[in-house]
Amino acid sequence: MNAVIAGLGITEMGKVYGRTAPEFAADAVRLAVDDAGLALADVDGLLTNTGITGDVGLGLQRDLGLRDLRLLSEVQAYGSSAGAMVQYAAMAVMSGMASVVACVFADAPLKEPGAGAGAAYAGLTTTGWRGLAAASGIYSANTMYALAARRHMRTYGTTSEQLGHIAVAQRAWAALNPLAQMRDPITLADHQSSRWIAEPFHLLDCCLVSNGGVAVIVTTADRAADLNQPPVRILGWAQTHPGNDEQLGLVSGAAISGPAALKMAGATIADIDVAELYDCYTFTALLSLEDYGFCAKGEGGPFAASGALGPGGSLAVNTGGGQLSSYYMWGMTPLSEAVVQARGQGGDRQAPRNDLVLVSGNGGLLDHHSTLILSAR
Amino acid sequence: MPVGIVRRDAATTEFFDGTARGELLIRSCACGAFAAPQARTCPACGCELTAWAAAAGTGTVETWSIVHNRKLPPVTVAIVRLDEGPWMQTQLVGDLPDDLRDLRVRVAFEQPQGGEAVPVFGAAG
Ligand SMILES: [Zn+2]
């Protein structure tokens, strides 16, 4: 018996002010339930993942008026959480522990117009070991990922221009996505001339910051058979949490979670039609391409520069524009676009083949990884 | 850019006692391996780490970033691989070459008023 994704809810997204993260979360669940053709009262499981503002949690049950839930928990594995929630939900419905599980992420880090984008992501810890790194100037994800990316560059010769090709390709996809926040096309020259954030990252190597929420509904294939949407089967899944500082910037958890999830699905990487890769930075997408085996280790730069990744390229990657150009909802960004693509509802950005869709989630400093293999066929 | 203020907690007491003396303390294991100061478990043998040792204070830049901020001058940060093996996340100070790849560096300490002494690294002479 397969578990499936039967509903998808995406709230208004981006610079949307005056609403809290729990409000976005509740809206996203309602939208996902409606999308599936279910009622809120059908939901008997709820998994929540809070973003940086940290206030989406168990209280969401009462916000939604849900009674007698058979599964309720907060999940936290940062950017890999969305994939992880779907995995736990799948196991819950397959075991019969619950029948309809809503998985939701929401965040509202942008507080008011004029506030620095990402300001909520730069909190300083001034005590102990983390305080020591912060006092040394290392306190933001930008800097940590920049250190990782530089290590890849010095090891494999990867260049800023090659990273730029990922930003350009994803913006070209975003131009076709009405949900995307950033739809104006960019060139490689735009990427190279955008201001430095933390070298080797320019501004256009870095994800957006968004307010909003995304939810999916996981249920059994039997239950989904007469619902509104084409059921998206969850064919394979895996997590990897490397815990290995020595591989910083050279190998991510995708190297293990990818093959494990593909094996469960009875597929190989060559079977993947669409890849929705976690892209907090251009570099994260590049490293994931290598670790999943879409190209050889160290060849991510030339692969990106070959033009393979944009609309009309040889591999449909981050077809909604990803977190670089569409919206920053942690692992829900690749997952939501994967559901759209698997259903064939991508409109102008629909990939030509969509039999098998891979979703990656990445959290921490490449510390946590999840993979899902999805199909509506 | 000067280093920021960091205060000690129970886990960092010995380490900051060391930096106050001008010593860079790292963890040492009975098996002969060294580990980063914040490590709790020996990466070589799996033993719990309890002993400290003073590092020589020299190492090699493993990776680096120049961090830009619209309000402050850029700061160069790095991961330094100490000659004993452990990695340190740190700030690079003083005159630095354009290409920092594999740069040999040596520790120094900066102590802002109200904070602990923080290890930083400059190009080894
Ligand atoms: Zn040992």
Coordinates of C-alpha atoms and ligand atoms in Angstrom, one line a residue:
Chain A
M1 CA 0.0 0.0 0.0
N2 CA 1.4 3.4 -1.0
A3 CA 1.2 6.6 0.9
V4 CA 0.4 9.5 -1.3
I5 CA 0.4 13.3 -1.2
A6 CA -3.3 14.2 -1.9
G7 CA -3.3 17.9 -1.2
L8 CA -1.1 21.0 -1.5
G9 CA -1.7 24.4 0.1
I10 CA 0.4 27.5 -0.6
T11 CA -0.5 30.7 1.1
E12 CA 0.1 34.2 -0.2
M13 CA 3.9 34.4 -0.2
G14 CA 6.8 36.8 0.2
K15 CA 6.5 40.4 1.6
V16 CA 3.2 39.7 3.2
Y17 CA 3.0 41.7 6.5
G18 CA 0.7 41.8 9.4
R19 CA 0.2 38.0 9.8
T20 CA 2.0 35.7 12.1
A21 CA 3.6 32.4 11.3
P22 CA 0.9 30.4 13.1
E23 CA -1.7 32.2 11.0
F24 CA 0.1 31.3 7.8
A25 CA 0.4 27.7 9.0
A26 CA -3.3 27.5 9.7
D27 CA -4.1 29.0 6.3
A28 CA -1.8 26.6 4.5
V29 CA -3.4 23.5 6.1
R30 CA -6.9 24.8 5.2
L31 CA -5.8 25.4 1.6
A32 CA -4.2 21.9 1.4
V33 CA -7.4 20.2 2.8
D34 CA -9.5 22.1 0.3
D35 CA -7.1 21.2 -2.5
A36 CA -7.4 17.5 -1.6
G37 CA -11.2 17.7 -1.4
L38 CA -11.2 16.8 2.2
A39 CA -12.7 18.5 5.3
L40 CA -10.6 19.7 8.3
A41 CA -12.4 17.2 10.4
D42 CA -10.9 14.4 8.3
V43 CA -7.4 15.4 9.5
D44 CA -6.3 13.0 12.3
G45 CA -2.6 13.7 12.1
L46 CA -0.6 17.0 12.2
L47 CA 3.1 17.5 11.9
T48 CA 4.5 21.0 12.2
N49 CA 7.9 22.5 11.3
T50 CA 8.7 26.0 12.5
G51 CA 11.0 28.4 10.8
I52 CA 13.3 30.9 12.3
T53 CA 10.6 32.8 14.1
G54 CA 10.0 29.6 16.0
D55 CA 6.3 29.9 16.9
V56 CA 4.6 27.3 14.8
G57 CA 4.0 24.3 17.1
L58 CA 1.5 22.1 18.8
G59 CA -0.9 25.0 19.4
L60 CA -1.8 24.7 15.7
Q61 CA -4.2 21.9 16.6
R62 CA -6.4 24.3 18.6
D63 CA -5.9 27.1 16.0
L64 CA -7.5 24.7 13.5
G65 CA -10.0 23.2 16.0
L66 CA -8.8 19.7 15.4
R67 CA -10.1 17.1 17.9
D68 CA -8.7 13.8 19.0
L69 CA -5.7 13.8 16.8
R70 CA -3.9 10.4 16.5
L71 CA -0.6 12.0 15.6
L72 CA 0.7 15.4 16.6
S73 CA 4.3 16.5 16.8
E74 CA 6.8 19.2 16.0
V75 CA 9.5 18.1 13.6
Q76 CA 12.8 19.9 13.4
A77 CA 15.6 19.0 11.0
Y78 CA 15.9 22.5 9.5
G79 CA 15.8 22.4 5.7
S80 CA 15.3 18.7 5.6
S81 CA 12.2 18.9 7.8
A82 CA 9.6 19.0 5.0
G83 CA 10.9 15.7 3.5
A84 CA 11.2 14.2 7.0
M85 CA 7.6 15.2 7.9
V86 CA 6.3 13.5 4.7
Q87 CA 8.3 10.4 5.6
Y88 CA 6.9 10.2 9.1
A89 CA 3.4 10.9 7.8
A90 CA 3.8 8.1 5.2
M91 CA 4.8 5.6 7.8
A92 CA 1.9 6.7 10.0
V93 CA -0.8 6.2 7.3
M94 CA 0.8 3.0 6.1
S95 CA 0.7 1.5 9.6
G96 CA -2.8 2.7 10.2
M97 CA -1.8 4.9 13.1
A98 CA -3.4 7.8 11.3
S99 CA -5.3 8.2 8.0
V100 CA -5.0 11.8 6.9
V101 CA -1.9 13.7 8.1
A102 CA -1.2 17.4 7.4
C103 CA 2.4 18.5 7.3
V104 CA 3.0 22.2 7.5
F105 CA 5.8 24.8 7.5
A106 CA 5.3 28.5 8.0
D107 CA 7.5 31.4 8.9
A108 CA 7.2 35.2 9.1
P109 CA 10.8 36.5 9.5
L110 CA 10.0 39.7 7.5
K111 CA 8.5 42.0 10.1
E112 CA 7.9 45.3 8.3
P113 CA 8.9 47.2 5.1
G114 CA 12.4 48.4 5.3
A115 CA 13.6 45.8 7.7
G116 CA 16.8 44.1 6.4
A117 CA 15.8 40.9 4.6
G118 CA 17.1 38.1 6.6
A119 CA 17.7 40.2 9.7
A120 CA 16.1 37.5 11.8
Y121 CA 18.6 35.0 10.5
A122 CA 21.6 36.9 11.9
G123 CA 21.1 36.6 15.6
L124 CA 24.3 36.7 17.6
T125 CA 25.1 34.2 20.3
T126 CA 27.8 35.7 22.5
T127 CA 28.4 32.9 25.0
G128 CA 30.3 29.7 24.9
W129 CA 31.5 27.9 21.7
R130 CA 28.9 29.4 19.4
G131 CA 29.7 32.8 20.9
L132 CA 33.4 32.2 20.1
A133 CA 32.6 31.6 16.4
A134 CA 30.3 34.7 16.4
A135 CA 32.9 36.9 18.0
S136 CA 35.3 35.7 15.3
G137 CA 32.9 36.9 12.6
I138 CA 31.2 33.6 11.8
Y139 CA 27.5 33.9 12.8
S140 CA 25.4 33.6 9.7
A141 CA 24.4 30.8 7.4
N142 CA 25.8 32.9 4.5
T143 CA 29.3 32.8 6.0
M144 CA 29.2 29.1 6.9
Y145 CA 28.0 28.1 3.4
A146 CA 30.6 30.4 1.8
L147 CA 33.3 28.5 3.7
A148 CA 31.8 25.3 2.4
A149 CA 31.6 26.6 -1.2
R150 CA 35.2 27.9 -1.1
R151 CA 36.4 24.5 -0.1
H152 CA 34.7 23.0 -3.1
M153 CA 36.2 25.6 -5.3
R154 CA 39.7 25.0 -4.1
T155 CA 39.3 21.3 -4.3
Y156 CA 37.6 20.9 -7.7
G157 CA 38.2 24.3 -9.4
T158 CA 34.5 25.3 -9.3
T159 CA 34.0 29.0 -10.2
S160 CA 31.7 31.8 -9.2
E161 CA 30.6 32.0 -12.9
Q162 CA 29.6 28.3 -12.7
L163 CA 27.5 29.0 -9.6
G164 CA 26.0 32.0 -11.5
H165 CA 24.7 29.7 -14.2
I166 CA 22.5 28.1 -11.5
A167 CA 21.1 31.4 -10.5
V168 CA 20.4 32.4 -14.1
A169 CA 18.7 29.0 -15.0
Q170 CA 16.5 29.2 -11.9
R171 CA 15.4 32.7 -12.6
A172 CA 14.5 31.6 -16.1
W173 CA 12.2 29.0 -14.6
A174 CA 10.8 31.5 -12.1
A175 CA 9.9 33.8 -15.0
L176 CA 7.4 31.1 -16.0
N177 CA 6.0 30.6 -12.4
P178 CA 3.2 33.0 -11.3
L179 CA 3.9 32.0 -7.7
A180 CA 7.5 33.2 -7.8
Q181 CA 8.6 36.4 -6.1
M182 CA 11.5 37.2 -8.5
R183 CA 10.5 36.8 -12.1
D184 CA 12.6 39.3 -14.0
P185 CA 15.3 37.5 -16.0
I186 CA 18.9 37.9 -15.0
T187 CA 22.2 37.4 -16.9
L188 CA 25.5 36.0 -15.8
A189 CA 26.8 39.6 -15.8
D190 CA 24.0 40.5 -13.3
H191 CA 25.1 37.7 -11.1
Q192 CA 28.7 38.7 -11.2
S193 CA 28.0 42.4 -10.6
S194 CA 25.6 41.8 -7.7
R195 CA 27.1 42.8 -4.4
W196 CA 29.3 40.5 -2.3
I197 CA 27.6 38.9 0.6
A198 CA 30.3 36.5 1.8
E199 CA 32.8 35.7 -0.8
P200 CA 32.5 33.6 -3.0
F201 CA 28.8 34.4 -2.7
H202 CA 27.3 37.3 -4.5
L203 CA 23.8 38.5 -3.6
L204 CA 22.4 36.4 -6.4
D205 CA 23.9 33.2 -5.0
C206 CA 21.6 33.5 -1.9
C207 CA 18.0 32.6 -1.3
L208 CA 15.2 34.9 -0.7
V209 CA 13.5 35.5 2.6
S210 CA 9.8 35.0 2.6
N211 CA 6.7 35.2 4.8
G212 CA 4.2 32.5 4.2
G213 CA 3.2 28.9 4.7
V214 CA 3.0 25.6 2.8
A215 CA 1.2 22.4 3.8
V216 CA 0.7 19.0 2.2
I217 CA -1.8 16.3 3.0
V218 CA -0.5 12.7 3.2
T219 CA -2.9 9.8 3.1
T220 CA -3.2 6.3 1.7
A221 CA -3.6 5.6 -2.0
D222 CA -7.0 4.0 -1.2
R223 CA -8.3 7.1 0.5
A224 CA -7.0 9.4 -2.2
A225 CA -8.5 7.4 -5.1
D226 CA -11.7 9.4 -5.2
L227 CA -10.4 12.8 -4.0
N228 CA -9.8 15.9 -6.1
Q229 CA -6.3 15.7 -7.2
P230 CA -4.1 13.1 -9.0
P231 CA -2.5 11.3 -6.0
V232 CA 1.3 11.7 -5.9
R233 CA 2.7 8.5 -4.7
I234 CA 5.6 8.5 -2.2
L235 CA 7.7 5.7 -3.7
G236 CA 11.0 6.2 -1.8
W237 CA 12.5 8.1 1.0
A238 CA 15.6 8.4 3.1
Q239 CA 17.5 10.7 5.5
T240 CA 21.2 11.2 6.1
H241 CA 22.7 13.2 8.9
P242 CA 26.5 13.0 8.2
G243 CA 28.0 14.4 11.4
N244 CA 31.3 14.6 9.6
D245 CA 33.0 18.0 9.6
E246 CA 35.8 16.7 7.4
Q247 CA 33.6 16.5 4.4
L248 CA 32.5 20.1 4.7
G249 CA 31.6 21.5 1.2
L250 CA 32.8 18.4 -0.6
V251 CA 30.0 15.8 0.1
S252 CA 26.5 16.3 1.4
G253 CA 24.0 13.8 2.8
A254 CA 22.5 13.4 -0.6
A255 CA 25.3 11.0 -1.4
I256 CA 23.7 8.5 0.9
S257 CA 20.1 9.5 1.2
G258 CA 19.7 9.7 -2.6
P259 CA 20.7 6.1 -3.5
A260 CA 18.8 4.8 -0.4
A261 CA 15.6 6.5 -1.5
L262 CA 16.0 5.4 -5.1
K263 CA 16.5 1.9 -4.0
M264 CA 13.3 1.9 -2.1
A265 CA 11.5 3.3 -5.1
G266 CA 13.1 0.6 -7.4
A267 CA 14.6 3.3 -9.6
T268 CA 18.0 4.7 -10.6
I269 CA 19.1 8.3 -10.9
A270 CA 18.8 8.0 -14.7
D271 CA 15.1 7.5 -14.3
I272 CA 14.5 10.9 -12.6
D273 CA 12.7 13.3 -14.9
V274 CA 12.5 16.3 -12.5
A275 CA 14.8 17.2 -9.6
E276 CA 13.7 19.7 -7.0
L277 CA 16.8 20.4 -5.1
Y278 CA 17.2 22.4 -1.9
D279 CA 18.9 25.7 -2.8
C280 CA 19.6 27.9 0.1
Y281 CA 22.5 28.9 -2.0
T282 CA 23.4 28.2 -5.6
F283 CA 26.2 26.1 -4.2
T284 CA 23.8 23.8 -2.3
A285 CA 22.1 22.9 -5.6
L286 CA 25.4 22.3 -7.3
L287 CA 26.7 20.0 -4.5
S288 CA 23.4 18.1 -4.6
L289 CA 23.6 17.6 -8.3
E290 CA 27.0 15.9 -7.8
D291 CA 26.0 13.8 -4.8
Y292 CA 22.8 12.5 -6.3
G293 CA 24.9 11.5 -9.4
F294 CA 23.3 13.7 -12.0
C295 CA 27.0 14.5 -12.8
A296 CA 30.3 13.2 -11.5
K297 CA 31.9 14.5 -8.2
G298 CA 33.6 17.8 -8.9
E299 CA 31.8 18.2 -12.2
G300 CA 28.8 20.2 -10.9
G301 CA 30.3 23.5 -12.1
P302 CA 30.8 22.5 -15.7
F303 CA 27.5 20.7 -15.7
A304 CA 25.7 23.9 -14.6
A305 CA 27.6 26.0 -17.1
S306 CA 26.6 23.6 -19.9
G307 CA 23.1 25.0 -19.8
A308 CA 21.6 21.7 -18.7
L309 CA 19.5 23.2 -15.9
G310 CA 17.3 25.9 -17.4
P311 CA 14.0 25.6 -19.3
G312 CA 14.6 23.4 -22.3
G313 CA 17.8 21.9 -20.8
S314 CA 18.6 18.2 -20.4
L315 CA 17.5 18.0 -16.8
A316 CA 14.5 19.8 -15.3
V317 CA 15.9 21.2 -12.0
N318 CA 14.2 23.6 -9.6
T319 CA 11.4 24.3 -12.1
G320 CA 9.6 26.8 -10.0
G321 CA 12.7 29.0 -9.5
G322 CA 13.6 27.4 -6.2
Q323 CA 14.4 29.4 -3.1
L324 CA 16.7 31.6 -5.1
S325 CA 13.9 33.1 -7.1
S326 CA 10.4 31.8 -6.1
Y327 CA 9.9 31.6 -2.3
Y328 CA 11.9 30.6 0.7
M329 CA 9.9 28.0 2.6
W330 CA 12.8 25.7 3.6
G331 CA 12.1 22.1 2.3
M332 CA 8.5 23.0 1.4
T333 CA 9.8 25.0 -1.6
P334 CA 11.2 22.0 -3.5
L335 CA 8.4 19.7 -2.2
S336 CA 5.6 22.0 -3.3
E337 CA 7.0 22.4 -6.8
A338 CA 7.6 18.6 -7.0
V339 CA 3.9 18.0 -6.3
V340 CA 2.9 20.6 -8.9
Q341 CA 5.3 18.9 -11.5
A342 CA 4.3 15.4 -10.7
R343 CA 0.6 16.3 -11.1
G344 CA 1.4 17.9 -14.5
Q345 CA 0.0 21.3 -13.2
G346 CA 3.1 23.3 -14.0
G347 CA 1.5 25.3 -16.8
D348 CA 4.2 27.3 -18.7
R349 CA 6.9 25.7 -16.6
Q350 CA 5.7 22.1 -16.7
A351 CA 8.6 19.7 -17.4
P352 CA 8.2 17.6 -20.6
R353 CA 8.5 14.4 -18.6
N354 CA 7.3 14.0 -15.1
D355 CA 7.1 10.3 -14.3
L356 CA 9.6 10.3 -11.5
V357 CA 10.4 13.4 -9.4
L358 CA 13.2 13.7 -6.9
V359 CA 12.9 16.1 -3.9
S360 CA 15.9 17.0 -1.7
G361 CA 15.9 18.8 1.6
N362 CA 19.0 20.1 3.2
G363 CA 19.4 21.6 6.7
G364 CA 22.0 23.1 9.0
L365 CA 25.4 23.5 7.4
L366 CA 24.8 20.5 5.1
D367 CA 24.2 18.6 8.4
H368 CA 20.7 17.1 7.6
H369 CA 19.5 15.6 4.4
S370 CA 16.2 14.1 3.2
T371 CA 15.2 12.6 -0.1
L372 CA 11.8 11.8 -1.5
I373 CA 11.0 10.0 -4.8
L374 CA 7.5 10.9 -6.0
S375 CA 5.3 9.9 -8.9
A376 CA 1.7 10.5 -10.0
R377 CA 1.9 7.8 -12.7
Chain B
M1 CA 37.5 44.3 12.1
P2 CA 38.0 43.7 15.8
V3 CA 36.6 40.5 17.2
G4 CA 33.3 40.7 19.1
I5 CA 32.6 40.1 22.8
V6 CA 32.2 36.5 23.9
R7 CA 31.6 35.4 27.5
R8 CA 32.5 32.1 29.0
D9 CA 30.1 29.4 30.1
A10 CA 30.7 26.2 32.0
A11 CA 31.9 24.4 28.8
T12 CA 34.4 27.0 27.9
T13 CA 36.0 27.9 31.2
E14 CA 39.3 26.1 30.7
F15 CA 39.5 27.2 27.1
F16 CA 39.2 30.9 28.0
D17 CA 41.5 30.5 31.0
G18 CA 44.0 29.3 28.3
T19 CA 43.4 32.2 25.9
A20 CA 43.9 34.6 28.8
R21 CA 47.4 33.1 29.3
G22 CA 48.1 33.3 25.5
E23 CA 47.6 29.5 25.0
L24 CA 45.4 27.9 22.4
L25 CA 44.0 24.8 24.1
I26 CA 42.7 21.8 22.2
R27 CA 41.5 18.4 23.4
S28 CA 44.0 15.6 23.7
C29 CA 43.1 11.9 24.0
A30 CA 45.0 9.1 25.6
C31 CA 45.1 7.4 22.2
G32 CA 47.4 10.2 20.9
A33 CA 44.8 12.0 18.8
F34 CA 43.9 15.7 19.2
A35 CA 40.4 17.2 18.7
A36 CA 38.9 20.6 18.4
P37 CA 38.4 22.4 21.7
Q38 CA 34.6 22.0 21.6
A39 CA 34.7 18.2 20.8
R40 CA 33.4 15.9 23.5
T41 CA 34.3 12.6 21.9
C42 CA 37.6 11.5 20.3
P43 CA 37.2 11.3 16.5
A44 CA 39.9 8.6 16.4
C45 CA 38.9 6.2 19.2
G46 CA 35.5 7.3 20.5
C47 CA 36.7 7.9 24.0
E48 CA 35.2 10.8 26.0
L49 CA 37.6 13.7 25.9
T50 CA 38.6 15.3 29.2
A51 CA 42.2 16.4 28.9
W52 CA 43.5 19.6 27.3
A53 CA 46.7 20.3 25.6
A54 CA 48.3 23.6 24.4
A55 CA 48.4 23.6 20.6
A56 CA 51.5 24.9 18.8
G57 CA 49.4 27.7 17.4
T58 CA 50.3 27.1 13.8
G59 CA 48.2 25.8 11.0
T60 CA 47.0 26.0 7.4
V61 CA 44.0 27.8 5.9
E62 CA 41.5 25.1 4.8
T63 CA 38.9 27.5 3.5
W64 CA 38.0 31.1 3.9
S65 CA 35.5 33.8 3.2
I66 CA 35.6 37.6 3.1
V67 CA 32.3 38.7 4.7
H68 CA 30.8 42.0 3.6
N69 CA 28.6 44.1 5.6
R70 CA 27.1 47.4 4.4
K71 CA 27.9 49.1 7.8
L72 CA 31.3 47.7 8.6
P73 CA 34.6 47.0 6.8
P74 CA 34.9 43.5 5.3
V75 CA 36.2 40.8 7.6
T76 CA 38.1 37.7 6.6
V77 CA 37.1 34.5 8.3
A78 CA 38.5 31.0 7.8
I79 CA 38.7 27.5 8.9
V80 CA 42.3 26.8 10.0
R81 CA 43.6 23.2 10.1
L82 CA 45.9 23.2 13.1
D83 CA 49.1 21.3 12.7
E84 CA 47.8 18.9 15.4
G85 CA 44.9 18.2 13.1
P86 CA 41.8 19.9 14.6
W87 CA 39.9 22.6 12.7
M88 CA 39.3 26.1 14.1
Q89 CA 36.7 28.5 12.9
T90 CA 38.5 31.8 13.2
Q91 CA 39.2 35.3 11.9
L92 CA 42.2 36.2 9.9
V93 CA 44.0 39.4 10.7
G94 CA 46.8 41.6 9.5
D95 CA 48.3 41.7 6.0
L96 CA 47.0 38.8 3.9
P97 CA 47.7 37.7 0.3
D98 CA 44.9 37.8 -2.3
D99 CA 44.9 34.0 -2.5
L100 CA 44.6 32.5 0.9
R101 CA 44.7 28.9 -0.3
D102 CA 46.9 26.8 1.9
L103 CA 48.3 29.9 3.7
R104 CA 50.4 29.1 6.7
V105 CA 49.1 31.0 9.7
R106 CA 50.0 31.5 13.4
V107 CA 47.7 32.3 16.3
A108 CA 47.4 35.6 18.2
F109 CA 44.9 36.7 20.7
E110 CA 42.6 39.8 20.8
Q111 CA 40.7 40.7 23.9
P112 CA 38.1 43.4 23.6
Q113 CA 37.1 45.2 26.7
G114 CA 34.4 43.2 28.6
G115 CA 35.0 39.9 26.7
E116 CA 37.3 36.9 26.7
A117 CA 40.5 36.8 24.7
V118 CA 39.7 35.4 21.3
P119 CA 42.2 33.5 19.1
V120 CA 42.8 35.0 15.7
F121 CA 45.3 34.0 13.0
G122 CA 47.7 36.0 10.9
A123 CA 50.1 35.0 8.1
A124 CA 53.0 33.1 9.6
G125 CA 56.2 35.1 9.2
Ligands
ZN1 ZN 41.2 8.8 21.2

